[in-house]
Coordinates of C-alpha atoms and ligand atoms in Angstrom, one line a residue:
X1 CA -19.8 -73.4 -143.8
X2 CA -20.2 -72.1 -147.3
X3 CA -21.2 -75.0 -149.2
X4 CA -18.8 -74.1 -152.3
X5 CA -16.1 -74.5 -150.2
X6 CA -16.8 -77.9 -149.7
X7 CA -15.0 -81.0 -152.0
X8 CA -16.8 -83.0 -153.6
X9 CA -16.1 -85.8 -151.3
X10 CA -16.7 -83.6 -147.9
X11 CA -20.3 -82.6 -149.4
X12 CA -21.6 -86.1 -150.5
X13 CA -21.1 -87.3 -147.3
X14 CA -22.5 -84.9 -145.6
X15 CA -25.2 -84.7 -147.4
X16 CA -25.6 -88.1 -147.4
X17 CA -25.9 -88.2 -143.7
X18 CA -28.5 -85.6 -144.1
X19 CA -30.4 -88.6 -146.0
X20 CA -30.1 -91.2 -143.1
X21 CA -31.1 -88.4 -140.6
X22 CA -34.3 -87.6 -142.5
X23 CA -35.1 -91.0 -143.9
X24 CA -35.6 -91.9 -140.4
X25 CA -37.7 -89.2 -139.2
X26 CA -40.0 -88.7 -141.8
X27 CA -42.8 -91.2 -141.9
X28 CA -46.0 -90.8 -143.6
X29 CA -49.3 -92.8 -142.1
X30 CA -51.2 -93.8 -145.0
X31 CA -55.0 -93.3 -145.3
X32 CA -57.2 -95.9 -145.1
X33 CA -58.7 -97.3 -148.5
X34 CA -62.3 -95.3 -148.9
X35 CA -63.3 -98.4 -150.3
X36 CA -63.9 -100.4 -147.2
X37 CA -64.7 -97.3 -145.0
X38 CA -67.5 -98.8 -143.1
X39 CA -69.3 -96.0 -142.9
X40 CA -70.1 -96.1 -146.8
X41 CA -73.5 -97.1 -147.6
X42 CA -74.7 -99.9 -150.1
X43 CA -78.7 -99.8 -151.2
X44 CA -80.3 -102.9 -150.0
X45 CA -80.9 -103.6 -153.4
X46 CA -77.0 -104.2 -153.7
X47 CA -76.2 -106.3 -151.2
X48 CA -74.4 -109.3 -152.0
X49 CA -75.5 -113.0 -149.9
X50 CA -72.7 -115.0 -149.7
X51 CA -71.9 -118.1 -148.1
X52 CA -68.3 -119.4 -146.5
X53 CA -67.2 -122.9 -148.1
X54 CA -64.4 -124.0 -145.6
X55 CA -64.5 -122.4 -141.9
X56 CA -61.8 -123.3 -140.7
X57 CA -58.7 -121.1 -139.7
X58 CA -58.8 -118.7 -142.8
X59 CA -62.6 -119.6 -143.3
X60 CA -63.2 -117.6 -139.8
X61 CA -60.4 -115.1 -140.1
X62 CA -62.5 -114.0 -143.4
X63 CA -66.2 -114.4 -141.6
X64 CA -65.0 -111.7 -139.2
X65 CA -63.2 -109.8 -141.7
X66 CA -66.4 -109.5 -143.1
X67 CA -68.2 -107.7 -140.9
X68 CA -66.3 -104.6 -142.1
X69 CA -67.3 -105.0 -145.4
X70 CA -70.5 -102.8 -146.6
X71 CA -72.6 -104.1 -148.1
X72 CA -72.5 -108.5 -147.7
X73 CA -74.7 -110.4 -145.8
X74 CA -72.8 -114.5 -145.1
X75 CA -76.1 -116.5 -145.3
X76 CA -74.5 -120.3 -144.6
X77 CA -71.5 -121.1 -144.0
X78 CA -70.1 -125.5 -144.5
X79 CA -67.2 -127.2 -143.3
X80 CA -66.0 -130.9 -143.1
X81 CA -65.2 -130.6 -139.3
X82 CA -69.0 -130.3 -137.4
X83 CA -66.7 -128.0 -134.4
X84 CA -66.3 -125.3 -137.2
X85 CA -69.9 -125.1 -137.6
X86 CA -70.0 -123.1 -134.8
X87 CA -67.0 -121.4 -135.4
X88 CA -67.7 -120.0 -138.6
X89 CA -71.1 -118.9 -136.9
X90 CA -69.1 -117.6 -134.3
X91 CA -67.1 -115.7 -136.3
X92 CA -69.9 -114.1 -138.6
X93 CA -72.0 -113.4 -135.4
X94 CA -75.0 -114.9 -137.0
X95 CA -76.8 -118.1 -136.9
X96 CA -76.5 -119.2 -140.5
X97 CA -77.8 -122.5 -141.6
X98 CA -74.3 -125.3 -141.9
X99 CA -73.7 -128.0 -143.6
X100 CA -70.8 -130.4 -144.2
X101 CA -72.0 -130.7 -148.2
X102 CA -71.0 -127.9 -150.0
X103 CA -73.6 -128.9 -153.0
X104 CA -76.3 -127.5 -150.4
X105 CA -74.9 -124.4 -150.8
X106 CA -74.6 -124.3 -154.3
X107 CA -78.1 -125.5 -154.7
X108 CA -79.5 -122.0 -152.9
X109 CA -81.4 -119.7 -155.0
X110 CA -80.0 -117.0 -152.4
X111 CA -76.5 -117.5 -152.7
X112 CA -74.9 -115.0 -154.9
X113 CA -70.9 -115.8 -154.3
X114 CA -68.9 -118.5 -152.1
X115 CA -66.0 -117.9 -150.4
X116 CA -63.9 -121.2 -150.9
X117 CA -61.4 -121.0 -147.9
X118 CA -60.8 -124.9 -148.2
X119 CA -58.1 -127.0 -148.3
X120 CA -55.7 -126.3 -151.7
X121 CA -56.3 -129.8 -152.9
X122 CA -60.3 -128.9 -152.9
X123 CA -60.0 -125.6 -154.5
X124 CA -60.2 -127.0 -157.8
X125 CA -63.2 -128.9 -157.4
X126 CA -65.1 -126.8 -155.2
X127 CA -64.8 -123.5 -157.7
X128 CA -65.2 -125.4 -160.6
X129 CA -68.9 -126.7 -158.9
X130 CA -69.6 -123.0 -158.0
X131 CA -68.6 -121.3 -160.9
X132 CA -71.0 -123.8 -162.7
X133 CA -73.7 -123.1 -160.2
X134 CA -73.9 -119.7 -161.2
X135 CA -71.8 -118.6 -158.1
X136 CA -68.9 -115.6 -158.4
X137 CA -65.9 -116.9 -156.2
X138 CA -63.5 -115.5 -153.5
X139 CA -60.7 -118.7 -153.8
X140 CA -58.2 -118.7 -151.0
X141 CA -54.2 -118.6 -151.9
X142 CA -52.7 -120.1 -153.7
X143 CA -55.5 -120.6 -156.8
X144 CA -54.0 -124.8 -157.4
X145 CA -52.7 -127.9 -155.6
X146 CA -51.4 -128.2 -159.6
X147 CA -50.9 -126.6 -162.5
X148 CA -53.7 -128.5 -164.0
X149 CA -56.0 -127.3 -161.7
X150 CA -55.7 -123.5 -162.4
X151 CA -55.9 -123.9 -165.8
X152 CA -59.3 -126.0 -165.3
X153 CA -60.4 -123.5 -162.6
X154 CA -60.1 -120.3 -165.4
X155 CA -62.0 -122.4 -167.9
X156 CA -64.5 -122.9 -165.1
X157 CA -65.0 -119.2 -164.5
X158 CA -64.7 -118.1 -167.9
X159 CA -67.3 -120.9 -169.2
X160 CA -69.6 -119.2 -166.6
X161 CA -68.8 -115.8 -167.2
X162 CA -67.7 -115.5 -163.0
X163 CA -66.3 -113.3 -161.2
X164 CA -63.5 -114.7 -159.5
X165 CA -61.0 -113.6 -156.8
X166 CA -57.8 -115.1 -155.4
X167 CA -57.2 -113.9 -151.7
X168 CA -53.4 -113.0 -151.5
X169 CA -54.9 -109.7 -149.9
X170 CA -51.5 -107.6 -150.3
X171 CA -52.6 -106.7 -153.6
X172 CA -55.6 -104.5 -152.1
X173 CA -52.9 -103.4 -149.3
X174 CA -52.9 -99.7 -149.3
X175 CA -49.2 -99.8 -148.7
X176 CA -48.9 -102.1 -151.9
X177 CA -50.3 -99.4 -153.9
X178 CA -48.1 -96.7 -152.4
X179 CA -44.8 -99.5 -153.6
X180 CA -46.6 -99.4 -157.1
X181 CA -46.8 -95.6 -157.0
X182 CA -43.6 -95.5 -156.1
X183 CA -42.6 -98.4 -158.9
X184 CA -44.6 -96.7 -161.8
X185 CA -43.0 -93.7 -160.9
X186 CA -39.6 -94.5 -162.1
X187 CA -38.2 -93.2 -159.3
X188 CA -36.5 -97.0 -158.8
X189 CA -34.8 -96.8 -162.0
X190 CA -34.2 -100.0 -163.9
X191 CA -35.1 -102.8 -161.3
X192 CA -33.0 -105.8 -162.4
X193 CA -33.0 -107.6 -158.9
X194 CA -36.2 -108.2 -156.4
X195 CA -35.5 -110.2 -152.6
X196 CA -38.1 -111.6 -150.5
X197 CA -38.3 -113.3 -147.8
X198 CA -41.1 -114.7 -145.3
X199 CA -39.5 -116.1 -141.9
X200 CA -41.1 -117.4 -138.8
X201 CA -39.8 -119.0 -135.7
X202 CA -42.7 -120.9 -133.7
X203 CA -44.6 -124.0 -133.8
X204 CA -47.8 -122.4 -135.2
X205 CA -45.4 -120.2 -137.7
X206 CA -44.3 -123.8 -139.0
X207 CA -47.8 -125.5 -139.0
X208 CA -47.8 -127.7 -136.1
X209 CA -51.0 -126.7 -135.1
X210 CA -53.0 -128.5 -132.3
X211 CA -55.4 -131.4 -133.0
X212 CA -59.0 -130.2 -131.1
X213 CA -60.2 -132.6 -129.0
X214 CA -63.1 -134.4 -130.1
X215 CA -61.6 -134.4 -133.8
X216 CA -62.3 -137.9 -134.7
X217 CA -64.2 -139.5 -137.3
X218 CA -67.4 -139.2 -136.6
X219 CA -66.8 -135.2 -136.6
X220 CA -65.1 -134.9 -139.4
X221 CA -66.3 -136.2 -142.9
X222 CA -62.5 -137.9 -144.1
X223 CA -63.3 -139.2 -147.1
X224 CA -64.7 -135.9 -148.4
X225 CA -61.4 -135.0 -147.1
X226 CA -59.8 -137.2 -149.5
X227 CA -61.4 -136.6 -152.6
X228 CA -59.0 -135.9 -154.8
X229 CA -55.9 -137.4 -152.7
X230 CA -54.7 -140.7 -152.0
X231 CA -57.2 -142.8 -149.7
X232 CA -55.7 -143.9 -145.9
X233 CA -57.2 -144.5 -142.4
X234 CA -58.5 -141.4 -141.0
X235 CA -55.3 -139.0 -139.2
X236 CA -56.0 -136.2 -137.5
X237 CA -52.1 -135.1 -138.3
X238 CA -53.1 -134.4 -141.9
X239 CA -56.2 -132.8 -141.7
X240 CA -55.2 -130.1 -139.7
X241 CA -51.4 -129.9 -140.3
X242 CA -52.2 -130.2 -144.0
X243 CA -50.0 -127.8 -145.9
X244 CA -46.9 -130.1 -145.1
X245 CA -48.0 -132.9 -146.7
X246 CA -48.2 -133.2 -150.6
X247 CA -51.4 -134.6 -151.0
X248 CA -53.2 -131.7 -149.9
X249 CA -50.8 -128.4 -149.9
X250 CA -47.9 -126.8 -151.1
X251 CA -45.4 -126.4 -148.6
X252 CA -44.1 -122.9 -148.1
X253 CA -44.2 -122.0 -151.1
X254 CA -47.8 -122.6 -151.4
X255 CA -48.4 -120.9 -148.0
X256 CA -46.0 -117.9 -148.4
X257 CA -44.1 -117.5 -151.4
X258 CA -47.6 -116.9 -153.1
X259 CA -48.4 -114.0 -150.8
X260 CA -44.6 -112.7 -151.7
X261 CA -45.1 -113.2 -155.7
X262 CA -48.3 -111.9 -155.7
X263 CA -47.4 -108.6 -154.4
X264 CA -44.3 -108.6 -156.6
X265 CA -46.3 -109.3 -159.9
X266 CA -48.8 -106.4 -158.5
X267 CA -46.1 -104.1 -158.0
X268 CA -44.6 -104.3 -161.3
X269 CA -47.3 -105.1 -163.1
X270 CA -46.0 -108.3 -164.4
X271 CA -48.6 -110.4 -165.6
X272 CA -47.0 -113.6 -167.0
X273 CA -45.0 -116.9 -165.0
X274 CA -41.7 -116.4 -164.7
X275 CA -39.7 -118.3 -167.1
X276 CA -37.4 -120.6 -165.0
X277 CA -36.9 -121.8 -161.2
X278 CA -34.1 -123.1 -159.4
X279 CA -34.4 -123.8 -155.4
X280 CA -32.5 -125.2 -152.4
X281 CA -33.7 -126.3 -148.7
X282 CA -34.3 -129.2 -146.5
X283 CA -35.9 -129.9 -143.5
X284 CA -33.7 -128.9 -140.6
X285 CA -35.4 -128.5 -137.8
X286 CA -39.1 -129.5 -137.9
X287 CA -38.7 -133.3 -138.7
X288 CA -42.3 -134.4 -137.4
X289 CA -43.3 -136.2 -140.9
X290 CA -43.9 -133.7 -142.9
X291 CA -42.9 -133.6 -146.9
X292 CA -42.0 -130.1 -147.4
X293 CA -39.2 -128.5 -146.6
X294 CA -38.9 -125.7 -143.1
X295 CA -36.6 -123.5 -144.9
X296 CA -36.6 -123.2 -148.9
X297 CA -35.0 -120.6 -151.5
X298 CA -35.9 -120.1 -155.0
X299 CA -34.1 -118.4 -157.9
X300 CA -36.8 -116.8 -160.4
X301 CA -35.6 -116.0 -163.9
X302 CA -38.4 -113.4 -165.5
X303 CA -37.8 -111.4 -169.2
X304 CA -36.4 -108.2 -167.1
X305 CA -35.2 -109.1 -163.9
X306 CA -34.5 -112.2 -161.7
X307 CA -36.5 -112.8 -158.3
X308 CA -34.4 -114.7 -154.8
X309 CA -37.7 -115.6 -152.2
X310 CA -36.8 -117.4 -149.5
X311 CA -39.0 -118.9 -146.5
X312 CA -37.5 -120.1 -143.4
X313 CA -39.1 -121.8 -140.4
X314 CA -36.2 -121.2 -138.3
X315 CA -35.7 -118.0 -137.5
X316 CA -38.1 -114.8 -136.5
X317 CA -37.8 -112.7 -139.8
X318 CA -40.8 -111.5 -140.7
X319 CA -42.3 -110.5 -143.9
X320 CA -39.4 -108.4 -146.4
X321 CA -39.9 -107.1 -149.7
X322 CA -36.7 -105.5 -151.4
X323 CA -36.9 -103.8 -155.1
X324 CA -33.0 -102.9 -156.7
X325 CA -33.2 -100.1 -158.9
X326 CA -30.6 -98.5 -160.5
X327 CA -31.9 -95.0 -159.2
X328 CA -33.0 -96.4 -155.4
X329 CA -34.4 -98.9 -153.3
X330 CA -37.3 -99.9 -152.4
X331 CA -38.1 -102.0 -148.9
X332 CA -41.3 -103.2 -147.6
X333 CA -40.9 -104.6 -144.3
X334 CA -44.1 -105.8 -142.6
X335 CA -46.1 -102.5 -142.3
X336 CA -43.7 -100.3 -143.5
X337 CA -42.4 -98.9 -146.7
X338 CA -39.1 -97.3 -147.3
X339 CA -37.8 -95.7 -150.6
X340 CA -34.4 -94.4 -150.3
X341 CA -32.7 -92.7 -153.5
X342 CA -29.2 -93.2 -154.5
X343 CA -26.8 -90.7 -155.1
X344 CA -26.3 -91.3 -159.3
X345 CA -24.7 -88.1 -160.0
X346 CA -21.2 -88.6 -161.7
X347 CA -18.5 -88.7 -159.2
X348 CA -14.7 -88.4 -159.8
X349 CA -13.4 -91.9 -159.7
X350 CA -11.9 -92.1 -156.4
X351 CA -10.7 -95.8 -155.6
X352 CA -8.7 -96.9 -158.6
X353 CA -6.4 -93.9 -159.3
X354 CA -4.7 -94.7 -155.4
X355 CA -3.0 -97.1 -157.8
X356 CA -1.7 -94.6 -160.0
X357 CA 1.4 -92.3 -159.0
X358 CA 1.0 -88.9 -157.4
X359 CA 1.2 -87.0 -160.3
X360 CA -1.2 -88.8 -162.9
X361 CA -4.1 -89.0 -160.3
X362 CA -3.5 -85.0 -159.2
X363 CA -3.8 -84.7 -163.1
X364 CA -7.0 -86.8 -163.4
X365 CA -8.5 -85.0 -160.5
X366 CA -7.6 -81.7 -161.7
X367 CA -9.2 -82.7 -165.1
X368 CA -12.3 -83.8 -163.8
X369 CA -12.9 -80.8 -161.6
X370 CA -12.8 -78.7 -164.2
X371 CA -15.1 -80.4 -166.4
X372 CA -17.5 -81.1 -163.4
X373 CA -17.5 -77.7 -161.6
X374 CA -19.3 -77.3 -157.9
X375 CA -21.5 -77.6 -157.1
X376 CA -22.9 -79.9 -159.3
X377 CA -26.4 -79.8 -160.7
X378 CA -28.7 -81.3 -158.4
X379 CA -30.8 -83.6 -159.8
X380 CA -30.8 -85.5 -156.4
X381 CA -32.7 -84.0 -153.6
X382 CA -32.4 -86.7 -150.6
X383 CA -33.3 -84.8 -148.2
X384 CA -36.8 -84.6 -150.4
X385 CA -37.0 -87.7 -152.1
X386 CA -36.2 -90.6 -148.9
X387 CA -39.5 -91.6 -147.4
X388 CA -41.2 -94.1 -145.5
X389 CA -44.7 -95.1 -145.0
X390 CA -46.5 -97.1 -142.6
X391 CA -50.3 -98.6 -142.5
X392 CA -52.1 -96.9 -139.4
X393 CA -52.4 -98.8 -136.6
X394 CA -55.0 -101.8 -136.6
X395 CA -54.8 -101.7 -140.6
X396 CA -56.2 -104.6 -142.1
X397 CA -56.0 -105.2 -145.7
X398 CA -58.6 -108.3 -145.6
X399 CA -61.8 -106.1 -145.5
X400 CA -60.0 -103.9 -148.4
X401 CA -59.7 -107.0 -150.8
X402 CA -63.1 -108.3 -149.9
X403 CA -64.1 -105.5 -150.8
X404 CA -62.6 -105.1 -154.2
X405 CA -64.3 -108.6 -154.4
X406 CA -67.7 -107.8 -154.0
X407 CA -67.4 -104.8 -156.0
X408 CA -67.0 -106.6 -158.9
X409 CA -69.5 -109.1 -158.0
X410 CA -71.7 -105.8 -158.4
X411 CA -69.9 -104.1 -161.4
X412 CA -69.0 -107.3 -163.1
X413 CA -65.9 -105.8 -163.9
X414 CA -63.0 -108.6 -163.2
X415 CA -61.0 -108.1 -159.8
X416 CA -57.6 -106.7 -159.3
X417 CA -56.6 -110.2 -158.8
X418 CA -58.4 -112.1 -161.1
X419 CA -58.1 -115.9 -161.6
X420 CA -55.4 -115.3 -164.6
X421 CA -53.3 -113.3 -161.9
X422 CA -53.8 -115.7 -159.3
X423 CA -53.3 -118.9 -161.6
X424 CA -49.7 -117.5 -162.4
X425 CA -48.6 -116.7 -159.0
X426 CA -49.2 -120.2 -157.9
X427 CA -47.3 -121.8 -161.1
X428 CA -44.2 -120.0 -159.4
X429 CA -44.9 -121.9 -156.3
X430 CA -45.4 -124.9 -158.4
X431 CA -41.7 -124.3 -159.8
X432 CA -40.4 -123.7 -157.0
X433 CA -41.2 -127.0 -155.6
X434 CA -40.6 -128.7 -158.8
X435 CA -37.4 -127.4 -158.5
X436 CA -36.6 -128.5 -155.0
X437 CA -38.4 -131.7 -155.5
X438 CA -36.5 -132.9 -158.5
X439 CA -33.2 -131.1 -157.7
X440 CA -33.2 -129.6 -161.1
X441 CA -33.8 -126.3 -162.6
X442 CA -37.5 -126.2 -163.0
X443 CA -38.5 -124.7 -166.6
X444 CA -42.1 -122.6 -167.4
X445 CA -42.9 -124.1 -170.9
X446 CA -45.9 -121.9 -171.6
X447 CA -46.7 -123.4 -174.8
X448 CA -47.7 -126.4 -173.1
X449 CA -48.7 -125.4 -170.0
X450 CA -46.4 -127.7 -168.0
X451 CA -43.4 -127.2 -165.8
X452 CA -40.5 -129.5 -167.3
X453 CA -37.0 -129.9 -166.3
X454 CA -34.0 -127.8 -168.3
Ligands
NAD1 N1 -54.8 -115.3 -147.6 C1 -54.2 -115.7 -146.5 O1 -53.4 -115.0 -145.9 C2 -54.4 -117.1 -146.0 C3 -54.2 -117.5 -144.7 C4 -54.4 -118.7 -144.3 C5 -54.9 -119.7 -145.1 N2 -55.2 -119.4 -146.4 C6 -55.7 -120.4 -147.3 O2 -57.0 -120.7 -146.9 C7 -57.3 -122.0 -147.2 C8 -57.8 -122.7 -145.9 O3 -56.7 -122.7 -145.0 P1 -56.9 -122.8 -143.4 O4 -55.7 -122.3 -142.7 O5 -58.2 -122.2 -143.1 O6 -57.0 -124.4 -143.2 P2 -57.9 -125.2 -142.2 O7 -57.4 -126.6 -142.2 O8 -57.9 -124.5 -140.9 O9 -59.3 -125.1 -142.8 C9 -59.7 -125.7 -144.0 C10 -61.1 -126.2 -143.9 O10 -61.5 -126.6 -145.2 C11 -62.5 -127.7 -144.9 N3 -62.7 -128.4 -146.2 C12 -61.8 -129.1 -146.9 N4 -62.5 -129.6 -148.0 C13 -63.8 -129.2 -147.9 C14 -64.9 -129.4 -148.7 N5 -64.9 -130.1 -149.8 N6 -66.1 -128.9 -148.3 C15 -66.2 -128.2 -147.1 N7 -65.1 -127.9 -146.4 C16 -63.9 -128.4 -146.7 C17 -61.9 -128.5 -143.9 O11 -62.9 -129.2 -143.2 C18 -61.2 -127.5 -143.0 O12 -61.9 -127.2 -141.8 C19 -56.1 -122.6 -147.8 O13 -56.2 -122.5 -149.2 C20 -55.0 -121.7 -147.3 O14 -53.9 -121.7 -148.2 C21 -55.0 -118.1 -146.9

């Protein structure tokens, strides 16, 4: 069929169609980051000694992570809970002197950076200790338990002159930096509306992790524990089911909207707090004493465009990133990422003028056609322009933001998510729970550096 032939209306849909067809076909693997290529070689001069503060379920999950990193060497690893001992040792397949005291650790001539993988309530304190023992710093997600404590914890490194990571690791995901590519490129448009979401659907999704035998104690130091918190008998509920209680975590927000705004503010290079929160949520399902809420949704307002996370306990979702532009969208949906233009080329108005009589729309029509021959120009190659891209299989991007980490530990050059970056992407999930907390809009008065109510 001769394409000229073809109205208007006949030829956007079909070549529409085309778009869907292809979009779904077409889908580029992504190459692993060089950077954490194993096979890359660091001088024995350059190796880095680091120890793990907190070996717990992150503490380990970073220990083995590890092992792909070129380049490190873990050389002690501590924890509260004796049990982890071993299983940070386990994890780092090496027998590395433990201790419950993280000061031990500081106190080593041969420690040149800590991971802190403890609780949030102890990141403050912990960094702040190794940042004035000399030590550059890998802090877990989210940087603070408060707002008080990141601004404390970037005086800490900066009074040191530290290098300091946060670990939302999507920043050093490879398919990250293909969204940014794909962000800086333009070829979004004007993005004026950004939707997340993070939802899970099992006992362990929603924190209800099981209590080890033997946990009692004697095994675990619980006033350390408490340091920083409100003292009470020992409860095995809240030190390991920790982030839903207040005291020592930050909800989902804390857990997950971090990860979510981290990779948004990486994305579009937004390196500020947004401006105002407003959230909704409750506990629905999981009502087993826990403080925060199983399924919450925040409203961010930010200068350029507005930001809707949601987390929900209740429901198998998965992880969903969704940019709006004006020119296309934008999805990342666990391991994939989609762009997917939008048709923008002017189109004869074809809803309204059913309203009008016969004659007038026949007239409009006619008008239009003649000012907007076929075919049009065509600034708009679907067929070219849809694309997705997925991580290979067995992609990791742990090792890959290690990595960045230790890099700067050797260039001294400040991380791609320094403690500034992370510090702001936990003050949104401190507004966010503001926000749901105080059933009020949750305001970002910078000046001050407080959250306060509208
Ligand atoms: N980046 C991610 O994807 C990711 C994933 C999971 C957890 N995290 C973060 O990692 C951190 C740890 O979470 P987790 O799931 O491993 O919790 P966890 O309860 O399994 O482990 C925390 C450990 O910290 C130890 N600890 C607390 N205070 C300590 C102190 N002063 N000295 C030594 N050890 C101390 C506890 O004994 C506990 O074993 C949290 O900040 C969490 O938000 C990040």
């Amino acid at each position: 069929m001769d394409r000229n032939s073809l109205t208007r209306r006949q030829f956007i849909h079909i070549g529409t169609g085309a778009v869907a067809a292809t979009a779904a076909a077409k889908v580029t693997l992504l190459e692993p980051n060089l950077l954490s290529a194993s096979a890359r070689a660091v001088p024995p001069s350059d190796t880095v000694r680091f120890a793990s503060i907190g070996t717990g379920i992150r503490g380990c999950e970073l220990l083995q992570a590890s092992l792909r990193v070129p380049g490190i060497e873990c050389v002690g690893v501590c924890d509260l809970y004796d049990a982890r001992h071993d299983a940070g040792k386990e994890a780092v397949k090496k027998d590395v002197p433990a201790t419950r005291d993280y000061r031990t650790i500081l106190d080593r001539k041969d420690v040149d950076a800590v991971i802190v993988a403890v609780t949030d309530h102890q990141h403050r304190k912990v960094v702040a200790d190794a940042c004035a023992a000399g030590k550059d710093v890998y802090c877990e997600k989210p940087m603070s338990h408060t707002v008080d404590d990141g601004f404390a914890m970037i005086d800490a490194a900066r009074k040191a002159n530290r290098i300091m990571q946060i670990g939302s690791q999507r920043v050093s995901s490879i398919l990250y930096a293909k969204a940014k590519e794909i962000y800086d490129s333009g070829r979004l448009g004007d993005v004026f509306m950004i939707e997340a979401y993070w939802d899970r659907n099992t006992a362990s999704g929603a924190w209800v992790y099981p209590i080890p035998p033997g946990a009692n104690d004697q095994t675990v130091d619980w006033n350390a524990f408490l340091d920083g918190a409100p003292k009470r008998p020992f409860d095995p509920v809240r030190f390991f089911r920790w982030r839903c209680f207040t005291d020592y975590g930050e909800g989902l927000a804390g857990d997950l909207f971090v990860h979510l705004i981290s990779g948004i503010h990486f994305i579009t290079s937004t390196n500020t707090v947004a401006q105002r929160a407003q959230s909704s949520g409750g506990i629905f399902r999981w009502k087993d004493g826990r403080e925060f809420p199983d399924l919450i949704e925040t409203l961010y307002d930010y200068p350029s465009f507005r930001v809707v996370l949601r987390c929900n306990l209740n429901n198998e979702g998965g992880e969903f990133i969704a940019f709006y532009g004006t020119k296309g969208t934008m999805v990342i949906k666990d391991s994939t990422l989609t762009y997917k233009p939008q048709d923008t080329r002017p189109q004869a108005e074809s809803y309204s003028i059913y309203g009008w009589p016969a004659k007038l729309r026949n007239e409009y029509l006619k008008k239009w056609h003649e000012e907007n021959p076929l075919p049009a120009p065509l600034n708009f190659k679907a067929e070219e322009e849809a694309e997705t891209f997925a991580t290979p299989a067995g992609y990791n991007d742990v090792p890959d933001h290690q990595t960045n980490f230790f890099n700067a530990v050797r260039s001294r050059k400040p991380t791609v998510e320094n403690e500034v970056f992370g510090n702001n992407a936990a003050i949104g999930c401190h507004l966010s729970n503001f926000a749901y907390f105080n059933k009020d809009v949750a305001v970002w008065d910078a000046a001050a550096k407080k959250i306060i109510k509208d």
